[in-house]
Short mmCIF file of N, CA and C and ligand atoms in Angstrom, two decimals:
data_model
loop_
_atom_site.label_atom_id
_atom_site.label_comp_id
_atom_site.label_asym_id
_atom_site.label_seq_id
_atom_site.Cartn_x
_atom_site.Cartn_y
_atom_site.Cartn_z
N UNK A 1 244.20 212.71 68.41
CA UNK A 1 245.45 212.40 67.33
C UNK A 1 246.34 211.32 68.53
N UNK A 2 246.38 209.93 67.52
CA UNK A 2 247.49 209.19 68.12
C UNK A 2 248.86 209.55 67.61
N UNK A 3 249.48 209.32 69.16
CA UNK A 3 251.29 210.04 68.13
C UNK A 3 251.75 207.86 67.19
N UNK A 4 252.53 209.21 66.44
CA UNK A 4 253.38 207.95 66.35
C UNK A 4 254.38 206.67 67.26
N UNK A 5 254.52 207.81 68.44
CA UNK A 5 254.67 207.16 69.44
C UNK A 5 253.52 205.67 69.95
N UNK A 6 253.10 207.04 70.68
CA UNK A 6 252.08 205.72 71.18
C UNK A 6 251.08 204.50 69.82
N UNK A 7 251.22 205.21 69.05
CA UNK A 7 251.39 203.77 68.33
C UNK A 7 252.10 202.91 67.74
N UNK A 8 252.96 203.52 67.97
CA UNK A 8 254.04 201.61 68.16
C UNK A 8 253.72 201.28 69.38
N UNK A 9 253.63 201.96 70.51
CA UNK A 9 252.79 200.94 71.80
C UNK A 9 252.00 199.95 71.49
N UNK A 10 251.10 200.89 71.00
CA UNK A 10 249.81 199.94 70.64
C UNK A 10 250.15 198.37 69.91
N UNK A 11 251.04 198.70 69.43
CA UNK A 11 251.16 197.69 68.12
C UNK A 11 252.22 196.12 68.46
N UNK A 12 253.15 196.74 69.79
CA UNK A 12 253.96 195.87 70.13
C UNK A 12 253.64 194.35 70.71
N UNK A 13 254.06 193.73 69.38
CA UNK A 13 253.62 192.33 70.38
C UNK A 13 253.19 191.82 71.28
N UNK A 14 252.29 190.61 71.52
CA UNK A 14 252.21 190.35 73.42
C UNK A 14 253.14 189.62 73.53
N UNK A 15 253.15 188.81 72.64
CA UNK A 15 255.42 187.18 72.58
C UNK A 15 255.24 187.65 74.08
N UNK A 16 256.05 188.34 73.89
CA UNK A 16 257.27 188.64 74.70
C UNK A 16 257.04 189.00 76.53
N UNK A 17 255.54 189.25 76.91
CA UNK A 17 255.30 189.27 78.15
C UNK A 17 253.92 188.58 78.39
N UNK A 18 254.05 187.20 78.19
CA UNK A 18 253.80 186.24 78.38
C UNK A 18 254.35 185.43 79.27
N UNK A 19 253.22 184.71 80.54
CA UNK A 19 253.65 183.79 81.34
C UNK A 19 253.12 182.39 80.51
N UNK A 20 254.64 181.72 79.92
CA UNK A 20 254.84 180.75 79.66
C UNK A 20 253.90 179.36 80.27
N UNK A 21 253.53 178.59 79.64
CA UNK A 21 252.54 177.47 79.17
C UNK A 21 253.05 176.74 80.83
N UNK A 22 253.89 176.26 80.10
CA UNK A 22 254.71 175.20 81.41
C UNK A 22 254.83 176.33 82.51
N UNK A 23 254.47 177.56 83.05
CA UNK A 23 254.51 178.42 84.56
C UNK A 23 253.30 178.16 84.39
N UNK A 24 252.09 177.88 84.26
CA UNK A 24 250.52 178.27 84.36
C UNK A 24 250.16 177.40 84.78
N UNK A 25 249.52 177.23 85.97
CA UNK A 25 248.76 176.39 87.28
C UNK A 25 247.41 175.63 86.25
N UNK A 26 247.66 175.19 85.68
CA UNK A 26 245.79 174.22 84.99
C UNK A 26 245.75 172.97 85.95
N UNK A 27 244.44 172.93 85.31
CA UNK A 27 243.77 171.41 85.77
C UNK A 27 243.22 170.94 83.77
N UNK A 28 243.16 169.35 84.33
CA UNK A 28 242.97 169.02 82.51
C UNK A 28 241.28 168.56 82.91
N UNK A 29 240.90 168.47 81.47
CA UNK A 29 239.66 167.56 81.06
C UNK A 29 239.58 165.80 82.56
N UNK A 30 238.21 166.23 82.34
CA UNK A 30 237.88 164.64 83.06
C UNK A 30 238.08 165.23 84.36
N UNK A 31 239.33 166.52 85.07
CA UNK A 31 239.76 166.66 86.52
C UNK A 31 238.17 166.16 87.72
N UNK A 32 238.54 165.86 88.55
CA UNK A 32 237.25 166.44 89.81
C UNK A 32 237.53 168.08 90.28
N UNK A 33 236.05 168.36 90.15
CA UNK A 33 236.30 169.24 90.87
C UNK A 33 236.97 169.84 92.06
N UNK A 34 237.04 168.84 93.03
CA UNK A 34 237.46 168.32 94.04
C UNK A 34 239.52 168.73 93.52
N UNK A 35 240.04 168.31 92.70
CA UNK A 35 241.22 168.77 92.96
C UNK A 35 241.52 170.21 92.19
N UNK A 36 240.03 170.49 91.61
CA UNK A 36 240.09 172.10 90.93
C UNK A 36 240.26 173.00 91.96
N UNK A 37 239.36 172.52 93.14
CA UNK A 37 239.22 173.17 94.07
C UNK A 37 240.53 173.20 94.78
N UNK A 38 241.18 172.55 94.95
CA UNK A 38 242.59 172.33 95.82
C UNK A 38 243.38 172.36 94.52
N UNK A 39 243.95 172.28 93.72
CA UNK A 39 245.05 173.21 92.43
C UNK A 39 244.33 174.81 92.67
N UNK A 40 242.96 175.65 92.88
CA UNK A 40 243.26 176.47 93.14
C UNK A 40 243.36 177.45 94.67
N UNK A 41 243.21 176.35 95.22
CA UNK A 41 242.95 176.98 96.73
C UNK A 41 244.75 177.06 97.08
N UNK A 42 245.52 175.89 97.11
CA UNK A 42 246.81 176.15 96.97
C UNK A 42 248.03 176.82 96.15
N UNK A 43 247.44 177.55 94.77
CA UNK A 43 248.43 178.18 94.33
C UNK A 43 247.17 179.67 94.88
N UNK A 44 246.56 180.08 95.73
CA UNK A 44 245.93 181.38 95.81
C UNK A 44 244.91 182.08 93.94
N UNK A 45 245.30 181.25 93.48
CA UNK A 45 244.18 182.21 91.63
C UNK A 45 243.14 181.87 91.83
N UNK A 46 243.06 182.79 91.25
CA UNK A 46 241.04 183.10 90.88
C UNK A 46 240.56 182.24 90.40
N UNK A 47 240.98 181.77 89.41
CA UNK A 47 240.78 181.07 88.68
C UNK A 47 241.89 180.68 87.29
N UNK A 48 241.60 179.42 87.08
CA UNK A 48 243.13 178.87 86.17
C UNK A 48 241.99 177.93 84.79
N UNK A 49 243.27 177.96 84.12
CA UNK A 49 242.70 177.41 82.21
C UNK A 49 242.55 175.62 82.92
N UNK A 50 241.77 175.01 81.98
CA UNK A 50 241.15 173.82 81.83
C UNK A 50 241.50 172.99 80.23
N UNK A 51 242.62 172.43 80.21
CA UNK A 51 243.65 171.75 79.83
C UNK A 51 242.89 170.47 78.53
N UNK A 52 243.24 169.71 77.98
CA UNK A 52 243.34 168.41 77.87
C UNK A 52 244.98 168.29 77.23
N UNK A 53 244.52 167.23 77.04
CA UNK A 53 246.33 166.25 76.92
C UNK A 53 247.35 167.15 75.65
N UNK A 54 246.56 167.30 75.03
CA UNK A 54 247.09 167.74 73.99
C UNK A 54 247.22 169.94 73.58
N UNK A 55 247.11 169.90 75.24
CA UNK A 55 247.46 171.82 75.93
C UNK A 55 246.33 172.41 74.59
N UNK A 56 244.89 171.91 74.59
CA UNK A 56 243.95 172.63 74.00
C UNK A 56 242.79 173.37 75.22
N UNK A 57 242.62 174.89 75.19
CA UNK A 57 242.45 175.22 75.94
C UNK A 57 240.06 175.12 75.68
N UNK A 58 239.76 174.07 76.49
CA UNK A 58 238.49 174.02 76.88
C UNK A 58 237.63 175.33 78.19
N UNK A 59 238.00 175.70 78.50
CA UNK A 59 237.42 176.73 79.50
C UNK A 59 237.87 177.22 80.40
N UNK A 60 237.21 177.87 81.32
CA UNK A 60 238.40 178.87 82.72
C UNK A 60 237.34 178.28 83.80
N UNK A 61 238.04 177.53 84.83
CA UNK A 61 237.51 177.27 86.31
C UNK A 61 238.08 177.90 87.56
N UNK A 62 237.45 178.50 88.44
CA UNK A 62 237.35 179.26 89.08
C UNK A 62 236.26 178.59 90.65
N UNK A 63 237.11 178.82 91.91
CA UNK A 63 236.40 178.45 92.86
C UNK A 63 235.09 178.76 93.08
N UNK A 64 234.41 180.30 92.56
CA UNK A 64 232.85 180.26 92.48
C UNK A 64 231.52 179.22 91.83
N UNK A 65 232.59 179.03 90.66
CA UNK A 65 232.36 178.69 89.86
C UNK A 65 231.75 176.83 90.24
N UNK A 66 233.16 176.48 90.78
CA UNK A 66 232.73 175.04 91.89
C UNK A 66 232.08 175.06 93.09
N UNK A 67 231.65 175.89 94.12
CA UNK A 67 230.94 176.36 94.64
C UNK A 67 229.24 176.42 94.24
N UNK A 68 229.06 177.18 93.41
CA UNK A 68 228.07 177.22 92.63
C UNK A 68 227.44 175.70 92.54
N UNK A 69 228.54 174.83 92.10
CA UNK A 69 227.84 174.02 91.76
C UNK A 69 227.38 172.41 92.58
N UNK A 70 228.11 172.66 93.45
CA UNK A 70 227.77 172.31 94.85
C UNK A 70 226.74 172.94 95.76
N UNK A 71 226.36 173.90 95.43
CA UNK A 71 225.25 174.79 96.43
C UNK A 71 223.89 173.97 96.30
N UNK A 72 223.22 173.87 97.39
CA UNK A 72 222.15 172.89 97.75
C UNK A 72 221.49 173.93 98.73
N UNK A 73 219.61 173.86 98.77
CA UNK A 73 219.00 175.11 99.29
C UNK A 73 219.25 175.56 100.42
N UNK A 74 220.11 174.57 101.06
CA UNK A 74 220.35 175.00 102.29
C UNK A 74 221.47 174.61 103.01
N UNK A 75 222.64 173.84 102.33
CA UNK A 75 223.79 173.58 102.24
C UNK A 75 224.29 173.33 101.76
N UNK A 76 225.89 173.43 101.18
CA UNK A 76 227.41 173.61 100.60
C UNK A 76 227.30 172.74 101.00
N UNK A 77 226.76 171.59 99.19
CA UNK A 77 227.06 169.59 99.44
C UNK A 77 228.58 169.38 99.36
N UNK A 78 229.13 169.56 100.38
CA UNK A 78 230.87 169.01 100.10
C UNK A 78 230.96 168.00 99.10
N UNK A 79 230.45 166.70 100.06
CA UNK A 79 230.44 165.54 99.53
C UNK A 79 229.87 165.93 98.32
N UNK A 80 230.12 166.15 97.06
CA UNK A 80 228.80 166.27 95.96
C UNK A 80 230.69 165.99 94.94
N UNK A 81 231.72 166.62 95.41
CA UNK A 81 232.71 167.09 94.63
C UNK A 81 233.91 166.90 94.20
N UNK A 82 233.63 165.17 95.21
CA UNK A 82 234.37 164.63 93.95
C UNK A 82 233.95 163.88 93.05
N UNK A 83 233.33 163.77 93.08
CA UNK A 83 231.66 162.99 91.84
C UNK A 83 231.44 164.45 90.41
N UNK A 84 231.69 165.23 91.03
CA UNK A 84 231.54 166.65 89.16
C UNK A 84 232.98 167.21 88.76
N UNK A 85 232.78 166.83 88.04
CA UNK A 85 233.93 166.87 86.88
C UNK A 85 234.14 168.47 86.59
N UNK A 86 234.88 168.70 86.33
CA UNK A 86 235.35 170.33 86.30
C UNK A 86 234.47 170.32 84.93
N UNK A 87 234.88 170.05 83.65
CA UNK A 87 233.50 170.54 82.47
C UNK A 87 232.81 170.50 82.65
N UNK A 88 231.65 169.87 83.85
CA UNK A 88 230.29 170.74 84.33
C UNK A 88 230.47 171.29 85.37
N UNK A 89 231.36 172.68 85.30
CA UNK A 89 231.11 173.40 86.40
C UNK A 89 231.98 174.57 85.27
N UNK A 90 232.62 174.13 84.61
CA UNK A 90 233.54 175.42 84.01
C UNK A 90 233.39 176.25 82.88
N UNK A 91 233.57 177.60 83.44
CA UNK A 91 232.98 178.79 82.07
C UNK A 91 233.41 178.09 80.22
N UNK A 92 232.94 177.92 79.75
CA UNK A 92 233.47 177.37 78.11
C UNK A 92 233.39 178.05 77.60
N UNK A 93 233.04 179.48 77.76
CA UNK A 93 233.07 180.87 76.94
C UNK A 93 234.15 181.56 76.90
N UNK A 94 235.43 181.67 76.21
CA UNK A 94 236.85 182.02 76.77
C UNK A 94 237.60 183.05 75.87
N UNK A 95 237.59 184.21 76.34
CA UNK A 95 238.31 185.24 75.59
C UNK A 95 239.95 184.79 75.16
N UNK A 96 240.16 184.90 74.26
CA UNK A 96 241.83 184.85 74.27
C UNK A 96 243.10 185.40 72.70
N UNK A 97 244.02 185.63 73.14
CA UNK A 97 244.48 185.88 72.17
C UNK A 97 245.17 184.93 71.33
N UNK A 98 245.84 185.78 70.51
CA UNK A 98 246.80 184.79 69.78
C UNK A 98 247.58 185.67 69.39
N UNK A 99 248.77 184.44 69.49
CA UNK A 99 250.43 184.60 69.80
C UNK A 99 251.07 186.81 69.46
N UNK A 100 250.85 186.57 67.81
CA UNK A 100 251.08 187.33 66.98
C UNK A 100 250.29 188.70 67.82
N UNK A 101 249.15 188.64 68.49
CA UNK A 101 248.31 189.95 68.68
C UNK A 101 249.20 190.79 69.10
N UNK A 102 248.39 192.35 69.02
CA UNK A 102 249.43 192.97 69.79
C UNK A 102 248.54 193.84 71.04
N UNK A 103 249.34 194.67 71.72
CA UNK A 103 249.21 195.79 72.88
C UNK A 103 247.48 195.99 73.05
N UNK A 104 247.28 197.19 71.89
CA UNK A 104 245.95 197.03 70.98
C UNK A 104 244.95 196.37 71.80
N UNK A 105 244.69 195.87 71.19
CA UNK A 105 243.63 194.09 71.40
C UNK A 105 244.00 193.82 72.96
N UNK A 106 244.90 193.78 73.23
CA UNK A 106 244.80 192.89 75.09
C UNK A 106 244.48 194.33 75.83
N UNK A 107 244.37 195.02 75.33
CA UNK A 107 243.90 196.38 76.15
C UNK A 107 242.98 196.20 75.63
N UNK A 108 241.98 195.92 74.95
CA UNK A 108 240.69 196.27 74.82
C UNK A 108 239.87 195.07 75.82
N UNK A 109 240.78 193.91 75.72
CA UNK A 109 239.83 193.02 76.53
C UNK A 109 240.75 192.27 77.96
N UNK A 110 241.60 193.21 78.49
CA UNK A 110 241.45 192.82 79.83
C UNK A 110 240.87 194.23 80.63
N UNK A 111 240.44 194.70 80.15
CA UNK A 111 239.14 196.10 80.70
C UNK A 111 238.26 194.45 81.25
N UNK A 112 237.96 193.88 80.62
CA UNK A 112 236.93 192.80 81.34
C UNK A 112 237.58 191.22 81.71
N UNK A 113 238.88 191.13 81.83
CA UNK A 113 239.08 189.41 82.30
C UNK A 113 240.74 189.91 82.59
N UNK A 114 240.79 189.33 83.73
CA UNK A 114 242.28 189.54 84.78
C UNK A 114 243.04 189.24 83.81
N UNK A 115 243.14 187.82 83.26
CA UNK A 115 244.25 187.45 82.26
C UNK A 115 242.95 186.64 81.30
N UNK A 116 244.15 186.68 80.28
CA UNK A 116 243.34 185.98 78.90
C UNK A 116 244.39 184.94 78.48
N UNK A 117 244.35 183.72 78.04
CA UNK A 117 244.87 182.74 77.64
C UNK A 117 244.95 183.39 76.53
N UNK A 118 246.43 183.24 76.21
CA UNK A 118 246.93 182.84 74.77
C UNK A 118 247.26 181.99 74.09
N UNK A 119 247.10 181.47 72.49
CA UNK A 119 247.83 180.62 71.89
C UNK A 119 247.64 180.69 70.64
N UNK A 120 248.73 179.57 70.33
CA UNK A 120 249.59 179.44 69.34
C UNK A 120 248.92 179.16 67.85
N UNK A 121 250.08 179.48 66.99
CA UNK A 121 249.37 179.46 65.37
C UNK A 121 248.17 178.24 65.48
N UNK A 122 249.28 177.35 66.11
CA UNK A 122 247.88 175.72 65.79
C UNK A 122 247.15 176.08 66.57
N UNK A 123 246.99 177.03 67.49
CA UNK A 123 245.18 176.51 68.21
C UNK A 123 245.91 175.95 69.96
N UNK A 124 247.42 175.29 69.78
CA UNK A 124 247.57 175.00 70.76
C UNK A 124 247.54 176.09 72.15
N UNK A 125 246.81 175.88 73.64
CA UNK A 125 247.72 176.89 75.14
C UNK A 125 248.66 176.91 74.47
N UNK A 126 249.30 178.64 74.19
CA UNK A 126 250.68 179.00 75.00
C UNK A 126 251.18 179.77 76.39
N UNK A 127 250.66 179.96 76.79
CA UNK A 127 250.14 180.93 78.49
C UNK A 127 249.34 181.60 78.37
N UNK A 128 249.57 182.21 79.44
CA UNK A 128 248.48 183.79 79.68
C UNK A 128 249.26 184.74 79.63
N UNK A 129 248.39 186.39 79.23
CA UNK A 129 248.49 187.20 79.20
C UNK A 129 247.66 187.82 80.74
N UNK A 130 248.24 188.39 81.61
CA UNK A 130 247.38 188.72 83.16
C UNK A 130 247.48 190.45 82.83
N UNK A 131 247.16 191.17 83.55
CA UNK A 131 246.29 192.26 83.78
C UNK A 131 246.66 193.64 84.14
N UNK A 132 247.61 192.06 84.77
CA UNK A 132 248.74 193.26 85.72
C UNK A 132 250.13 193.72 85.08
N UNK A 133 250.16 192.60 83.57
CA UNK A 133 251.29 192.74 83.30
C UNK A 133 251.06 193.85 82.22
N UNK A 134 250.17 194.11 81.88
CA UNK A 134 249.54 194.46 80.67
C UNK A 134 249.79 196.03 80.78
N UNK A 135 249.47 196.76 82.99
CA UNK A 135 249.07 197.39 83.44
C UNK A 135 250.91 198.11 83.56
N UNK A 136 251.73 197.33 84.50
CA UNK A 136 252.68 197.30 84.28
C UNK A 136 253.09 198.17 82.89
N UNK A 137 253.16 197.12 81.50
CA UNK A 137 253.85 198.21 79.88
C UNK A 137 253.58 199.37 80.02
N UNK A 138 252.20 199.88 81.03
CA UNK A 138 251.26 200.88 80.17
C UNK A 138 251.82 202.17 81.51
N UNK A 139 251.72 201.62 82.69
CA UNK A 139 252.93 202.67 83.61
C UNK A 139 254.04 202.23 83.26
N UNK A 140 254.90 202.04 82.79
CA UNK A 140 256.18 202.13 81.72
C UNK A 140 256.04 203.03 80.55
N UNK A 141 255.64 202.95 79.43
CA UNK A 141 255.78 204.03 78.97
C UNK A 141 254.75 205.05 79.15
N UNK A 142 254.04 204.99 79.70
CA UNK A 142 253.13 206.79 80.10
C UNK A 142 254.21 207.26 81.16
N UNK A 143 255.02 206.68 81.61
CA UNK A 143 256.32 207.55 82.38
C UNK A 143 257.70 208.08 82.40
N UNK A 144 257.89 207.01 81.07
CA UNK A 144 258.23 207.19 79.84
C UNK A 144 258.04 208.92 78.54
N UNK A 145 256.92 209.26 78.24
CA UNK A 145 256.56 209.67 77.65
C UNK A 145 256.64 210.96 78.21
N UNK A 146 256.21 211.12 79.68
CA UNK A 146 256.66 212.29 80.70
C UNK A 146 257.90 213.02 80.68
N UNK A 147 258.80 212.09 80.73
CA UNK A 147 260.44 212.06 80.29
C UNK A 147 260.24 213.61 79.54
P1 LIG B 1 248.01 188.14 89.03
O1 LIG B 1 247.87 189.44 87.82
O2 LIG B 1 248.82 187.56 89.27
O3 LIG B 1 247.72 189.29 90.27
O4 LIG B 1 246.95 187.35 87.95
C1 LIG B 1 246.00 187.62 87.93
C2 LIG B 1 244.83 186.36 87.49
O5 LIG B 1 245.68 185.62 87.06
C3 LIG B 1 245.09 184.72 89.16
O6 LIG B 1 244.24 185.17 90.15
C4 LIG B 1 245.23 183.79 87.98
O7 LIG B 1 243.86 183.71 87.77
C5 LIG B 1 246.26 184.55 86.81
N1 LIG B 1 247.18 184.00 87.06
C6 LIG B 1 248.06 184.96 86.88
N2 LIG B 1 249.31 183.86 86.70
C7 LIG B 1 249.09 182.75 86.93
C8 LIG B 1 249.62 181.09 86.74
N3 LIG B 1 251.05 181.13 87.25
N4 LIG B 1 248.76 180.12 86.84
C9 LIG B 1 247.32 180.37 86.48
N5 LIG B 1 247.32 181.28 86.84
C10 LIG B 1 247.95 182.35 86.84
#
């Protein structure tokens, strides 16, 4: 049976734990795959959100997606990088959280995603919640309940 304490933990709102939009590296729809690869390489992130100028989420792009889009039969066709748009290689099917969602929902989703995009009440991009942050909070909770 789930204790009252655990239930309260699971009901914790995620809003206090997100990395706010202004601190999230992102690319814009219409940017070239070359630009996205530069952002990914320079930041060291495995994937970043693809947004529009109104801060609506269109997808996620990773180095793997970009490399696959320029993979020829016998070689990687780097010369194509500048001509391909992130729109042509990004993943559009993105799992996301709402700003008023709880840890319970986040826990279910971070099993399959290293981070989740978070949207505001009006659907604009509010930031991300990473698996690392969720695990940190979970560890803190477990250690507290042991005491
Ligand atoms: P971390 O928990 O820091 O290892 O981040 C896991 C993943 O979340 C990274 O590989 C990125 O894809 C994404 N991520 C974390 N922080 C940021 C950020 N500030 N901007 C963009 N993406 C991020």
